[in-house]
Structure formats: structure tokens, C-alpha cells
mmCIF file of C-alpha atoms in Angstrom:
data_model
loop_
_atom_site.group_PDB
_atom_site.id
_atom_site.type_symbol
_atom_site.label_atom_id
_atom_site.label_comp_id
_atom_site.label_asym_id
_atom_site.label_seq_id
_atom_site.Cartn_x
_atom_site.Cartn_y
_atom_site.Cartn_z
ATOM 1 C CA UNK A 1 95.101 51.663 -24.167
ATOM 2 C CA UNK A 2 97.432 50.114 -22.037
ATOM 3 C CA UNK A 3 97.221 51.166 -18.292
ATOM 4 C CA UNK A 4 101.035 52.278 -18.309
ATOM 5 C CA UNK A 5 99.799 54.391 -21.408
ATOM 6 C CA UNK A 6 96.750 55.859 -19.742
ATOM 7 C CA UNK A 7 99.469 56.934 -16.526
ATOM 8 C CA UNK A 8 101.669 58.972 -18.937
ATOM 9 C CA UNK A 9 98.575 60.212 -20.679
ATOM 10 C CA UNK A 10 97.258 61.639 -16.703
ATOM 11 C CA UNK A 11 101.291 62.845 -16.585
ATOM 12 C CA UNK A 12 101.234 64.922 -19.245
ATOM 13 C CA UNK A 13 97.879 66.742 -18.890
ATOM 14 C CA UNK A 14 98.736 67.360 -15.133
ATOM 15 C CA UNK A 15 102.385 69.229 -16.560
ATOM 16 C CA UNK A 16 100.229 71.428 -19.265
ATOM 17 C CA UNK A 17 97.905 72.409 -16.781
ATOM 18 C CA UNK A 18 100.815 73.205 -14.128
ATOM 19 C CA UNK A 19 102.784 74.633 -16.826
ATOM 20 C CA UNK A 20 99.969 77.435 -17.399
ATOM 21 C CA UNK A 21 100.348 80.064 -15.816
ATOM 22 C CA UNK A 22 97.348 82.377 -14.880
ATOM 23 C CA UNK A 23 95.925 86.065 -15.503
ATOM 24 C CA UNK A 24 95.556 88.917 -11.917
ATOM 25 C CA UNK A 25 92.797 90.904 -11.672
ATOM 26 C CA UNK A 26 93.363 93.731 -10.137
ATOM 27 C CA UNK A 27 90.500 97.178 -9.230
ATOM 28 C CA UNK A 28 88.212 94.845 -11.651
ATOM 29 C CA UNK A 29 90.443 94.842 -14.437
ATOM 30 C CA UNK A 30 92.288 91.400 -15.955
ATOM 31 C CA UNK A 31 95.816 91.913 -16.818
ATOM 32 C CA UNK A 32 97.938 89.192 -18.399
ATOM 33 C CA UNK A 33 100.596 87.290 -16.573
ATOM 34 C CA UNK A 34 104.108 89.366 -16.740
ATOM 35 C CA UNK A 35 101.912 92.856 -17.889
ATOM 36 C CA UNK A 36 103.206 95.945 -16.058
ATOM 37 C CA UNK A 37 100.543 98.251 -15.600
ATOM 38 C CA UNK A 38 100.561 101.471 -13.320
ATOM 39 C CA UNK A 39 98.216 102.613 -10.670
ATOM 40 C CA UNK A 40 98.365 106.067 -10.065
ATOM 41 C CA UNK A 41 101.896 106.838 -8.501
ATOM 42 C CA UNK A 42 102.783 102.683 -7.981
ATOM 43 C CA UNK A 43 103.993 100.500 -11.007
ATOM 44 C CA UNK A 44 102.774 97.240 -11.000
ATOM 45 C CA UNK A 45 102.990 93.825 -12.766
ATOM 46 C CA UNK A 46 101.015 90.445 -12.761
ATOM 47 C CA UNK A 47 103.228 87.092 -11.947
ATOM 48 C CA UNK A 48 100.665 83.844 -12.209
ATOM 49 C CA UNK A 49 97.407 85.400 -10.932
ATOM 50 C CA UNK A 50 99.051 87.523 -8.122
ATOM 51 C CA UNK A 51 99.845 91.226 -8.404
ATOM 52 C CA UNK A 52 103.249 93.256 -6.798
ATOM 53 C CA UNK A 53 103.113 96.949 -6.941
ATOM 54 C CA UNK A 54 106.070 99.506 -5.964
ATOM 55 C CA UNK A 55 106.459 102.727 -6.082
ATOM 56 C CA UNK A 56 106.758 104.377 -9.905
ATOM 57 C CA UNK A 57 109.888 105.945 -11.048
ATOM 58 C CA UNK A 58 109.764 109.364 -12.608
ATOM 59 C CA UNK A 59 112.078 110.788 -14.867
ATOM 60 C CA UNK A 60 114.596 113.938 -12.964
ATOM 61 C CA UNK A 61 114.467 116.772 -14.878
ATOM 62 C CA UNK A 62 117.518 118.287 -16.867
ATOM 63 C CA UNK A 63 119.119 121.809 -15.654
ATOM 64 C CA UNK A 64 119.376 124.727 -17.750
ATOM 65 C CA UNK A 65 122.446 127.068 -17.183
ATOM 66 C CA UNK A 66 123.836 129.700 -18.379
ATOM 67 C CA UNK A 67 121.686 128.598 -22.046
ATOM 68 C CA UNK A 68 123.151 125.407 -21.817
ATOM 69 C CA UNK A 69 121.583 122.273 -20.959
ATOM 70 C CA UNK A 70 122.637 119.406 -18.217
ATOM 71 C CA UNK A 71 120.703 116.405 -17.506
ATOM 72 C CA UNK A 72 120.383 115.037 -14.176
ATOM 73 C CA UNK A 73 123.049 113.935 -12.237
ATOM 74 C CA UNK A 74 125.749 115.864 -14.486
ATOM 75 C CA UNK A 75 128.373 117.680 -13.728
ATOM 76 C CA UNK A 76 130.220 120.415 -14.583
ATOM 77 C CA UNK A 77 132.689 123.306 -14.655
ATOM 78 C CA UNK A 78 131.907 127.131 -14.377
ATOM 79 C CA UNK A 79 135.018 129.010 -14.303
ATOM 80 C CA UNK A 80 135.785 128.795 -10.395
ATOM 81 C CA UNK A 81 132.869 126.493 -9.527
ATOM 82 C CA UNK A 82 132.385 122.854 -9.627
ATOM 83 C CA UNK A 83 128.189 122.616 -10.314
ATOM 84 C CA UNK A 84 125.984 119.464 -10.516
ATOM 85 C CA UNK A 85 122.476 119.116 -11.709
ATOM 86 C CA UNK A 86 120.012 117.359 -9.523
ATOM 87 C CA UNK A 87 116.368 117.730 -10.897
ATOM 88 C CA UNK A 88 116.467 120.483 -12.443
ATOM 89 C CA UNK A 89 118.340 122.236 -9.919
ATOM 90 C CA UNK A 90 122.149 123.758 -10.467
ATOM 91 C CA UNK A 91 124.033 122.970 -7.576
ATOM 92 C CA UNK A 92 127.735 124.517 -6.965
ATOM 93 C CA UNK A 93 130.615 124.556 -4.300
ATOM 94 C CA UNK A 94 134.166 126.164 -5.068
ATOM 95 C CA UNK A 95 136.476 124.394 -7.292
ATOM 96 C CA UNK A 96 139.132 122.563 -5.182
ATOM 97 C CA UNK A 97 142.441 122.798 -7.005
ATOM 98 C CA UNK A 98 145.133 120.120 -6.741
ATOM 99 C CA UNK A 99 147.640 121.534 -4.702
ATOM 100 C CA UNK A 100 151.701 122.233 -5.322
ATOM 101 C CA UNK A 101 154.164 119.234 -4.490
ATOM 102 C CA UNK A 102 157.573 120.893 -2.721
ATOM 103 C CA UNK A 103 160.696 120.936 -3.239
ATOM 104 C CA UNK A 104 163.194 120.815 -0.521
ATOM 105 C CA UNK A 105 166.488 120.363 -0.358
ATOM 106 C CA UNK A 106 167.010 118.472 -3.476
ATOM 107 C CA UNK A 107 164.144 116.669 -3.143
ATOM 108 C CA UNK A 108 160.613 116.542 -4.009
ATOM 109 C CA UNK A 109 157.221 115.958 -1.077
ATOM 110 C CA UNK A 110 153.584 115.468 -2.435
ATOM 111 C CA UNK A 111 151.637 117.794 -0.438
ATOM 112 C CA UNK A 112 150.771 117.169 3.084
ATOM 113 C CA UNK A 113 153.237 114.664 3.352
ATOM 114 C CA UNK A 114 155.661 115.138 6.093
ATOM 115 C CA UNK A 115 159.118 114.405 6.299
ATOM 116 C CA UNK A 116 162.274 114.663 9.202
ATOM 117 C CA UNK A 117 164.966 116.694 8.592
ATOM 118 C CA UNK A 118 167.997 116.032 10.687
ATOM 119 C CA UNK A 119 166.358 117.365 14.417
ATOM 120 C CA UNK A 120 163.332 119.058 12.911
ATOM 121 C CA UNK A 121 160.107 117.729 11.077
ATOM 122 C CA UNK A 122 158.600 119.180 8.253
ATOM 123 C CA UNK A 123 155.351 119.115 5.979
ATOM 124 C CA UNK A 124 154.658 120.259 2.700
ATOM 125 C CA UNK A 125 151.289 122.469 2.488
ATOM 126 C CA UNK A 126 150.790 123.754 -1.269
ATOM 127 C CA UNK A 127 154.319 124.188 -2.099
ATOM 128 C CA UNK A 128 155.646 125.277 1.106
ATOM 129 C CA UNK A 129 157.845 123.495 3.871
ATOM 130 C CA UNK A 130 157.361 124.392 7.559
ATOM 131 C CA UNK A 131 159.415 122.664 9.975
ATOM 132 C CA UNK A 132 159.196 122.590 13.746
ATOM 133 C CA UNK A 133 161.716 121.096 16.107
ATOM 134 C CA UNK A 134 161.340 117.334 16.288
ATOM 135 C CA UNK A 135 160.251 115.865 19.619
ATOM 136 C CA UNK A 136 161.500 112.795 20.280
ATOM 137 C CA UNK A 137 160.535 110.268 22.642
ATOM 138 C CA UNK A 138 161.462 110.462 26.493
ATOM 139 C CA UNK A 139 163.115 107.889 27.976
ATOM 140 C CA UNK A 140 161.636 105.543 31.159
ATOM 141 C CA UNK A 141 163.121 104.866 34.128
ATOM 142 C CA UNK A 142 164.787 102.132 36.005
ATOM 143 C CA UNK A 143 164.533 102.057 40.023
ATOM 144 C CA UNK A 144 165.227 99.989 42.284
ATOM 145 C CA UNK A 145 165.080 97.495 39.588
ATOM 146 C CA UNK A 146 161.632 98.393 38.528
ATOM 147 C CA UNK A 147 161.133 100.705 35.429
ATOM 148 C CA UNK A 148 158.595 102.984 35.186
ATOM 149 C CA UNK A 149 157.786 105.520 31.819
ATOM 150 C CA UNK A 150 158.102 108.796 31.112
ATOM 151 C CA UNK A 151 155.692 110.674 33.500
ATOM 152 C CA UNK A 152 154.853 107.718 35.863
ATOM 153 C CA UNK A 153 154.640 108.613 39.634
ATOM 154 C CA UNK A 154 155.230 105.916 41.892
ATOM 155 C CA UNK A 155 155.304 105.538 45.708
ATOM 156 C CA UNK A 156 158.593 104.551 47.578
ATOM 157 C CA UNK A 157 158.049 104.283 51.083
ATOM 158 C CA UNK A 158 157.841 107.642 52.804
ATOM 159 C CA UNK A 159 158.624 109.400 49.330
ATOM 160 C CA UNK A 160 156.641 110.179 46.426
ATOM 161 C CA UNK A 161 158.389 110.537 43.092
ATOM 162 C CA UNK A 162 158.241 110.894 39.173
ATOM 163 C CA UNK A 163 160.213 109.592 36.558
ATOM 164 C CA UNK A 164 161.346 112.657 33.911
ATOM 165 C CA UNK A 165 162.784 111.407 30.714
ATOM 166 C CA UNK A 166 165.240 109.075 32.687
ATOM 167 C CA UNK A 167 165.585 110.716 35.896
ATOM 168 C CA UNK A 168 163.664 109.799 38.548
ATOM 169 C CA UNK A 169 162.934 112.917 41.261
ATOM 170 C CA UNK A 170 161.663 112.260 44.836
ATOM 171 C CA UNK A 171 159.809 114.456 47.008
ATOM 172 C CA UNK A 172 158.703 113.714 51.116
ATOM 173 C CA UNK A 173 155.287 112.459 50.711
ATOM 174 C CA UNK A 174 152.426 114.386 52.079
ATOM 175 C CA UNK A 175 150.238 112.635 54.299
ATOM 176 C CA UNK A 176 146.491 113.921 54.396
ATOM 177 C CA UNK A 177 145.807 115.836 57.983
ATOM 178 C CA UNK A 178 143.203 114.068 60.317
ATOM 179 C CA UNK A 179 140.111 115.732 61.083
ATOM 180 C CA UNK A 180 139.512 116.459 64.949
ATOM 181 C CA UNK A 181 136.240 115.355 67.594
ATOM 182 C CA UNK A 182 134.989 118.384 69.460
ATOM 183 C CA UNK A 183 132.417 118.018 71.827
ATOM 184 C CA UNK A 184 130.798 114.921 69.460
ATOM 185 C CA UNK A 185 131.191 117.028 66.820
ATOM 186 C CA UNK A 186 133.710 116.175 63.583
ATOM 187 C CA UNK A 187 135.846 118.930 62.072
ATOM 188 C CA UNK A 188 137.640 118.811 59.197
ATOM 189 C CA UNK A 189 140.996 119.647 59.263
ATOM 190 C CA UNK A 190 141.759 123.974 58.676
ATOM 191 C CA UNK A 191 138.100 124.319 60.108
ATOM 192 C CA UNK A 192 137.460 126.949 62.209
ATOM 193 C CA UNK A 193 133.842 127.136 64.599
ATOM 194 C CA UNK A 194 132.645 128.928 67.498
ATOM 195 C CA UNK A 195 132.510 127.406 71.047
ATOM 196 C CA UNK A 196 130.308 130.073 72.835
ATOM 197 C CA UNK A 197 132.905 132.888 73.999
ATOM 198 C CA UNK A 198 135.725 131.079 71.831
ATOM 199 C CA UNK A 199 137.094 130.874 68.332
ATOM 200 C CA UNK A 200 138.313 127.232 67.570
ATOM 201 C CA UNK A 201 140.334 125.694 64.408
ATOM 202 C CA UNK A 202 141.821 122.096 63.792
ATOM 203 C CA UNK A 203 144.855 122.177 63.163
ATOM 204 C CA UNK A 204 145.647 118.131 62.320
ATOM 205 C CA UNK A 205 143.595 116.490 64.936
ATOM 206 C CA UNK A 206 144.180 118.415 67.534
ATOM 207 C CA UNK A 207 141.956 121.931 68.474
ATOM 208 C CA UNK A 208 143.305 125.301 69.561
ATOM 209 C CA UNK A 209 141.110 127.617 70.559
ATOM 210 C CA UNK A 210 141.295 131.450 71.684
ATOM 211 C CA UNK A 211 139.100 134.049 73.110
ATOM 212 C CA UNK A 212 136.736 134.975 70.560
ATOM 213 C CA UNK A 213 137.333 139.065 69.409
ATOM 214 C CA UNK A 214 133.716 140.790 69.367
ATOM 215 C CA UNK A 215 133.735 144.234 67.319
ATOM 216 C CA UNK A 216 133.493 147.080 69.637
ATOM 217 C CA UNK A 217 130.242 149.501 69.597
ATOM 218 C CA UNK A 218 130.261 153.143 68.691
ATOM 219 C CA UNK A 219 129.555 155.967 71.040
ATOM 220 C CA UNK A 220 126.271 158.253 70.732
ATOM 221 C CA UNK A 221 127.217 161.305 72.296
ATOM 222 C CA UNK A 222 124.431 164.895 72.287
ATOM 223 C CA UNK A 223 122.825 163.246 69.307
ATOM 224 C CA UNK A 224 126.317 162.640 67.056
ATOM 225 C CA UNK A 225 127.632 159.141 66.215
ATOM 226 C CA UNK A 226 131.285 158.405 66.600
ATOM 227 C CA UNK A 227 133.444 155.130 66.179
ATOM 228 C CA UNK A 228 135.247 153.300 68.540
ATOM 229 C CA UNK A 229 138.258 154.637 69.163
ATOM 230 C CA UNK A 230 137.558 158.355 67.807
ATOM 231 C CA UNK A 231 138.341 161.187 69.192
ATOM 232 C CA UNK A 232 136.334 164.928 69.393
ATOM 233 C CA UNK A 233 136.169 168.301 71.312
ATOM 234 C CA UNK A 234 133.294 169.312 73.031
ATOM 235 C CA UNK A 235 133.420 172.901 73.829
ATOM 236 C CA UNK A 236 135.939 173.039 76.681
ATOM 237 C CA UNK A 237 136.254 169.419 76.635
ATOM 238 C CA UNK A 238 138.275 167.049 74.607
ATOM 239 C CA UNK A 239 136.638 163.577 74.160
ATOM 240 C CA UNK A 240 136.995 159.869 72.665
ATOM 241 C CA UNK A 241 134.851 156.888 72.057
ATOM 242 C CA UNK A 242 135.958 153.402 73.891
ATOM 243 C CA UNK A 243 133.520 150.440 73.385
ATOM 244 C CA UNK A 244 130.434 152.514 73.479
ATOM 245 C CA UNK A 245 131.209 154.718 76.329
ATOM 246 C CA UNK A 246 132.520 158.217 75.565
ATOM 247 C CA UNK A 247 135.407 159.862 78.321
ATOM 248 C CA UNK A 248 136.345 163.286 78.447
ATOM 249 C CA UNK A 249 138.938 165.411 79.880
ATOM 250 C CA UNK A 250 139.603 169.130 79.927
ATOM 251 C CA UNK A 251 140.896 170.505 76.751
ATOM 252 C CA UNK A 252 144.310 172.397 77.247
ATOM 253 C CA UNK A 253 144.841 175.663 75.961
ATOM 254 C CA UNK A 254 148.030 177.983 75.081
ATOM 255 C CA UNK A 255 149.140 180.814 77.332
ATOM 256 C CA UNK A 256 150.775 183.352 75.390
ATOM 257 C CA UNK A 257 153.345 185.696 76.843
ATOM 258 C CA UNK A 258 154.210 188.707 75.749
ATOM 259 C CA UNK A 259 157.765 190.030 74.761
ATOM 260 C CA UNK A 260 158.677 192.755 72.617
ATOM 261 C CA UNK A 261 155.569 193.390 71.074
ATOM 262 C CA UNK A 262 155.693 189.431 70.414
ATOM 263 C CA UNK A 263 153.750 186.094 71.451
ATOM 264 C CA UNK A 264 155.256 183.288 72.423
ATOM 265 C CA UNK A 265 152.622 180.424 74.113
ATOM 266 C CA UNK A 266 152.926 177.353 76.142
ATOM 267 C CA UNK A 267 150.028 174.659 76.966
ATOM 268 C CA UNK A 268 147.985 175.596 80.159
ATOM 269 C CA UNK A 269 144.196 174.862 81.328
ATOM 270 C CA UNK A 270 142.450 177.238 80.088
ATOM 271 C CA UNK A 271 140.142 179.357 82.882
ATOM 272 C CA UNK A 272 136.411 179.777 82.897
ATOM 273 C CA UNK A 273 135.708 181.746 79.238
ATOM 274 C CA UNK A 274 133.956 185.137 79.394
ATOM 275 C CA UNK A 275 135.284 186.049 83.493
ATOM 276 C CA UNK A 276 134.801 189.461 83.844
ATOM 277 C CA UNK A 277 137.592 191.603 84.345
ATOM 278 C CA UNK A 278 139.237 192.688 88.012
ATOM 279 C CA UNK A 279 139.875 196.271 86.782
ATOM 280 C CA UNK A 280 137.131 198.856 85.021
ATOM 281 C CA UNK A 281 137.512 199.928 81.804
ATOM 282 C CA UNK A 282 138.818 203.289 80.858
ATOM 283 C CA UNK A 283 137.299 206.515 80.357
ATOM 284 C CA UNK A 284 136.266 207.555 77.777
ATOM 285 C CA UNK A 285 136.496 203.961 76.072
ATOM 286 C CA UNK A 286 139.317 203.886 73.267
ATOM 287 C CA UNK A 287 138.245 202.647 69.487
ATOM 288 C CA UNK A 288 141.308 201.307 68.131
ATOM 289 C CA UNK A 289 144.369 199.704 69.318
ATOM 290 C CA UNK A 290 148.102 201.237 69.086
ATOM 291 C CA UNK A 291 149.305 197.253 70.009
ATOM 292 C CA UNK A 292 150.783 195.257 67.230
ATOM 293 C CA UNK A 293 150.144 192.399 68.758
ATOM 294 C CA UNK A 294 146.531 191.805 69.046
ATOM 295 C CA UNK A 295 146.457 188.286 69.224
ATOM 296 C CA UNK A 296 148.645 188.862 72.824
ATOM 297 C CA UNK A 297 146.218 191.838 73.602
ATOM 298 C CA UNK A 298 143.084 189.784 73.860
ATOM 299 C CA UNK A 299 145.009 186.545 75.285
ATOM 300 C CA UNK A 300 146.401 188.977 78.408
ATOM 301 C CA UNK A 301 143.028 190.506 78.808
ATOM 302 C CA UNK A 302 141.010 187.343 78.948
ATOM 303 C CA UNK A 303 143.347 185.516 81.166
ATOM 304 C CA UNK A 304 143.055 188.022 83.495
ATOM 305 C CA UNK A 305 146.945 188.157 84.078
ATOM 306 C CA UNK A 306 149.045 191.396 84.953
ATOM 307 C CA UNK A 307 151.121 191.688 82.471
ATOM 308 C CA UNK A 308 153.286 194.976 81.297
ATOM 309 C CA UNK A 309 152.278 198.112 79.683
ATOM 310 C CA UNK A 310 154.874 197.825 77.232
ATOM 311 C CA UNK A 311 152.899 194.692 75.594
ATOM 312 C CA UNK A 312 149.203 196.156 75.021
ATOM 313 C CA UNK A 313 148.424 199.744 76.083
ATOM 314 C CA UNK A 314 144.819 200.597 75.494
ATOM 315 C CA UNK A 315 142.956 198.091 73.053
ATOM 316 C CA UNK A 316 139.604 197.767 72.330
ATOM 317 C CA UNK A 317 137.757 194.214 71.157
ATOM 318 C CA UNK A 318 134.267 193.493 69.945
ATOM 319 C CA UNK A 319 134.366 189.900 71.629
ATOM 320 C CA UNK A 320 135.463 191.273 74.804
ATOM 321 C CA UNK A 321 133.417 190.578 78.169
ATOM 322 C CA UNK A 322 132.127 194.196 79.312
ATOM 323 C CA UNK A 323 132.533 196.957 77.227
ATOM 324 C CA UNK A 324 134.527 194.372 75.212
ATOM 325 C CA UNK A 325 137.693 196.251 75.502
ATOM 326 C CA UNK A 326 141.028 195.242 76.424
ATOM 327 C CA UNK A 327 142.969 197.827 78.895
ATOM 328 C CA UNK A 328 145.995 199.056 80.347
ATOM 329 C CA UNK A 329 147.369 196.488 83.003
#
């Protein structure tokens, strides 16, 4: 052999044996290059000595309903229902009907398309048209040669305004109030505080201040509580509460004068109660009394005046001082 024959000889052995392409073993077992084999829940397969595995495919199940048959992934219709088998398991949601184009005005919407209508706009919703009034767009505004849109506040100077579809509106601008330094203290403006015996607010800077208002106590008076201010009788004595302190005075009482058997009173100080009488009472002591007007009886009696016989002749009263009768004066 020629050495150019014995190089294509070397050539061709090295392409058979490159060309060959070898078996995988795999958990002690030889499989054949390209078999498919599985292992347990993987598939795998041999390619030239080495072995790829991934996970096996199984098979869904079909569906049984209603005694009929549905294999995976089918779907169907049951009266009202649209159902789908998935693995042997029936699967359905309500049937979604196509709804009704409208008709309006000569012509003809698909539904939920909308539509203007001269100044309103209008949609179609299963064969129905509702129409609202159509907004349109608002228009901006020009000022001082500067435009501004619908909506758009804007500063001018001492003013602030707005531009409202075209028109602009101005208003005086507020300023924000300045707080106020009291004492090396900062308040903010409307604040009110306390400066020992004073009540203080800033008011823009500056501070006002005032006397500060304390609440007035109540009065304890023979072991009763009353409030500032109220008023009571005690015995002989009318009485009120100031600030803690309780003032009385002498508590008036009516004189009553009689005339013609009737009582007619007017405010005087009333004398020491229960004085005894300047005359003796009469004998033998009388048990009822001939005077209409008792009330005036007991009044003359008491007071100790001198008043007619024509008034009260002989009366006699259980509350009386002495004898507790009221005589003839």
C-alpha cells in the first residue's frame, strides 16, 4: 500500500468508530442508544451513552355526566350551563348569552357601543338605549395674554384667581397670619395661653391679653351646699351665695289689714315670732271662731297690733303663743 492509501484507510476507520454511537447504563441496567425507558414517575431515554430523564406524563381521565361521557379538556353544554371536563372532574359556570344589538332611531348599535345623539350620548346595553346629557369640553382661558385651562388657578399680583370654562374669576388673596414672640416663646397665630393672672391670644403677630376669669366657689352654709350666685331663706333670714361667702339680710314679711271682714297685706319686717301677748286671754277660753277671716285673725293677734272688734271678735288658734288663742282687741 501506498502511504496516501494507508491515510484514507486511518480516515475511514476513525469516521466508523466516531460514527458509532454508544449504549447508557443506567441503576445497572444497559439500554440502547435512543431507548425510552421509565423510572418510576420520570420518563427517560439514552442519547450516545448519556441518559436525560423528565418527568412522565399521565393520561387525564375522562368525565362522566349525566351518563354521558367527556374526555379531558372537553367542553360542553347543559341547558343553562357552559361545563368543561378537567380530569375527571365536571366543571360549570353560567352560560353567557350574546347580547341584543339596538335599534335607535333608524339605526342599528352592537351592544355596548356608544353613540352621540344631537346634545346627549347614548349606549346600547342588551337592546336598550340610555342616554345622558353630553358633556362637552370647557373652554381655557386667555389673560393677560397668557392662557390657562379649564380649572387652572393662577396668581396675579395681590389676587388669586381661577379660570371657569372661559371666564377667569379673581378673588383678594389671603396672606397666611404671622405667628407672635411672647416672652421667648412662639405662638402660632389664633393661639391662646396663660400668662400667670392673664389670658393671652395672637391675633396676627401681635398679643392681646385680658384678665384671666377664674370660676367662682360655692358657699357651705349649716352643712348645705349652694352655688355661686344662689339664693335661700334661713328661718327669718333671706340669704345668697357670692364667691364662697354667704350674706344675709332680714326676710320681709306681709302685714295684713283688716277691712270688712277682709285682708289686704303690704311688705313689713316681720317682729320677733312667738311674743307673747300685751292683753290676757279671756275667760272662760272660747273654742271656735265666729271671724271669717282667720287668716287676718291670727296675723292681728301675732303682730300684736290694736286693731277693731269688727275684724276678729273672739278666736281661738292651736299655734297661738299662750293659751294659743286669738282675742278681742
Amino acid at each position: 500500500m501506498t502511504p496516501i492509501q494507508i491515510v484514507f484507510l486511518l480516515a475511514s476507520l476513525c469516521f466508523r468508530a466516531s460514527a458509532t454511537k454508544h449504549p447508557c447504563t443506567y441503576k445497572e441496567k444497559i439500554y440502547q442508544d435512543g431507548q425510552t425507558f421509565i423510572d418510576v414517575y420520570s420518563e427517560c431515554k439514552c442519547d450516545d451513552g448519556k441518559v436525560t430523564c423528565s418527568q412522565r406524563v399521565y393520561p387525564k381521565n375522562p368525565c362522566t355526566y349525566k351518563e354521558k361521557i367527556y374526555q379531558d379538556g372537553q367542553t360542553f353544554i347543559d341547558v343553562y350551563s357552559e361545563c368543561t371536563c378537567n380530569d375527571g372532574q365536571v366543571t360549570c359556570s353560567q352560560r353567557a348569552y350574546p347580547k341584543n344589538p339596538c335599534t335607535y332611531k333608524g339605526n342599528n348599535y352592537q351592544d355596548g357601543q356608544t353613540f352621540i345623539d344631537v346634545y346627549s350620548e347614548c349606549k346600547c346595553d342588551d337592546g336598550k338605549v340610555t342616554c345622558s346629557q353630553r358633556v362637552y369640553p370647557k373652554n381655557p382661558c386667555t389673560y393677560k395674554e397668557i392662557i390657562y385651562q379649564d380649572g387652572q388657578t393662577f396668581i396675579d399680583v395681590y389676587s388669586e384667581c381661577k379660570c371657569d370654562d372661559g371666564q377667569v374669576t379673581c378673588s383678594q388673596r389671603v396672606y397666611p397670619k404671622n405667628p407672635c414672640t411672647y416672652k421667648e416663646k412662639i405662638y402660632q397665630d389664633g393661639q391662646t395661653f396663660i400668662d400667670v393672672y392673664s389670658e393671652c391670644k395672637c391675633d396676627d403677630g401681635q398679643v392681646t391679653c385680658s384678665q384671666r376669669v377664674y370660676p367662682k366657689n360655692p358657699c357651705t352654709y349649716k352643712g348645705n351646699n349652694y352655688q355661686d350666685g344662689q339664693t335661700f331663706i334661713d328661718v327669718y333670714s333671706e340669704c345668697k351665695c357670692n364667691d364662697g361667702q354667704v350674706t344675709c339680710s332680714q326676710r320681709a314679711y306681709p302685714n295684713c289689714k283688716c277691712d270688712n271682714e277682709k285682708a289686704t297685706c303690704s311688705q313689713r319686717v316681720c317682729p320677733i315670732a312667738n311674743q307673747p301677748p300685751t292683753n290676757p286671754p279671756p275667760t272662760p277660753l272660747p273654742t271656735t271662731c265666729p271671724c271669717p277671716d282667720t287668716h287676718c285673725c291670727r296675723v292681728v293677734w301675732r303682730y300684736g297690733g290694736k286693731k277693731r272688734t269688727s275684724c276678729c271678735p273672739q278666736c281661738r288658734f292651736t299655734q297661738d303663743t299662750w293659751g294659743s288663742d286669738c282675742v278681742h282687741i
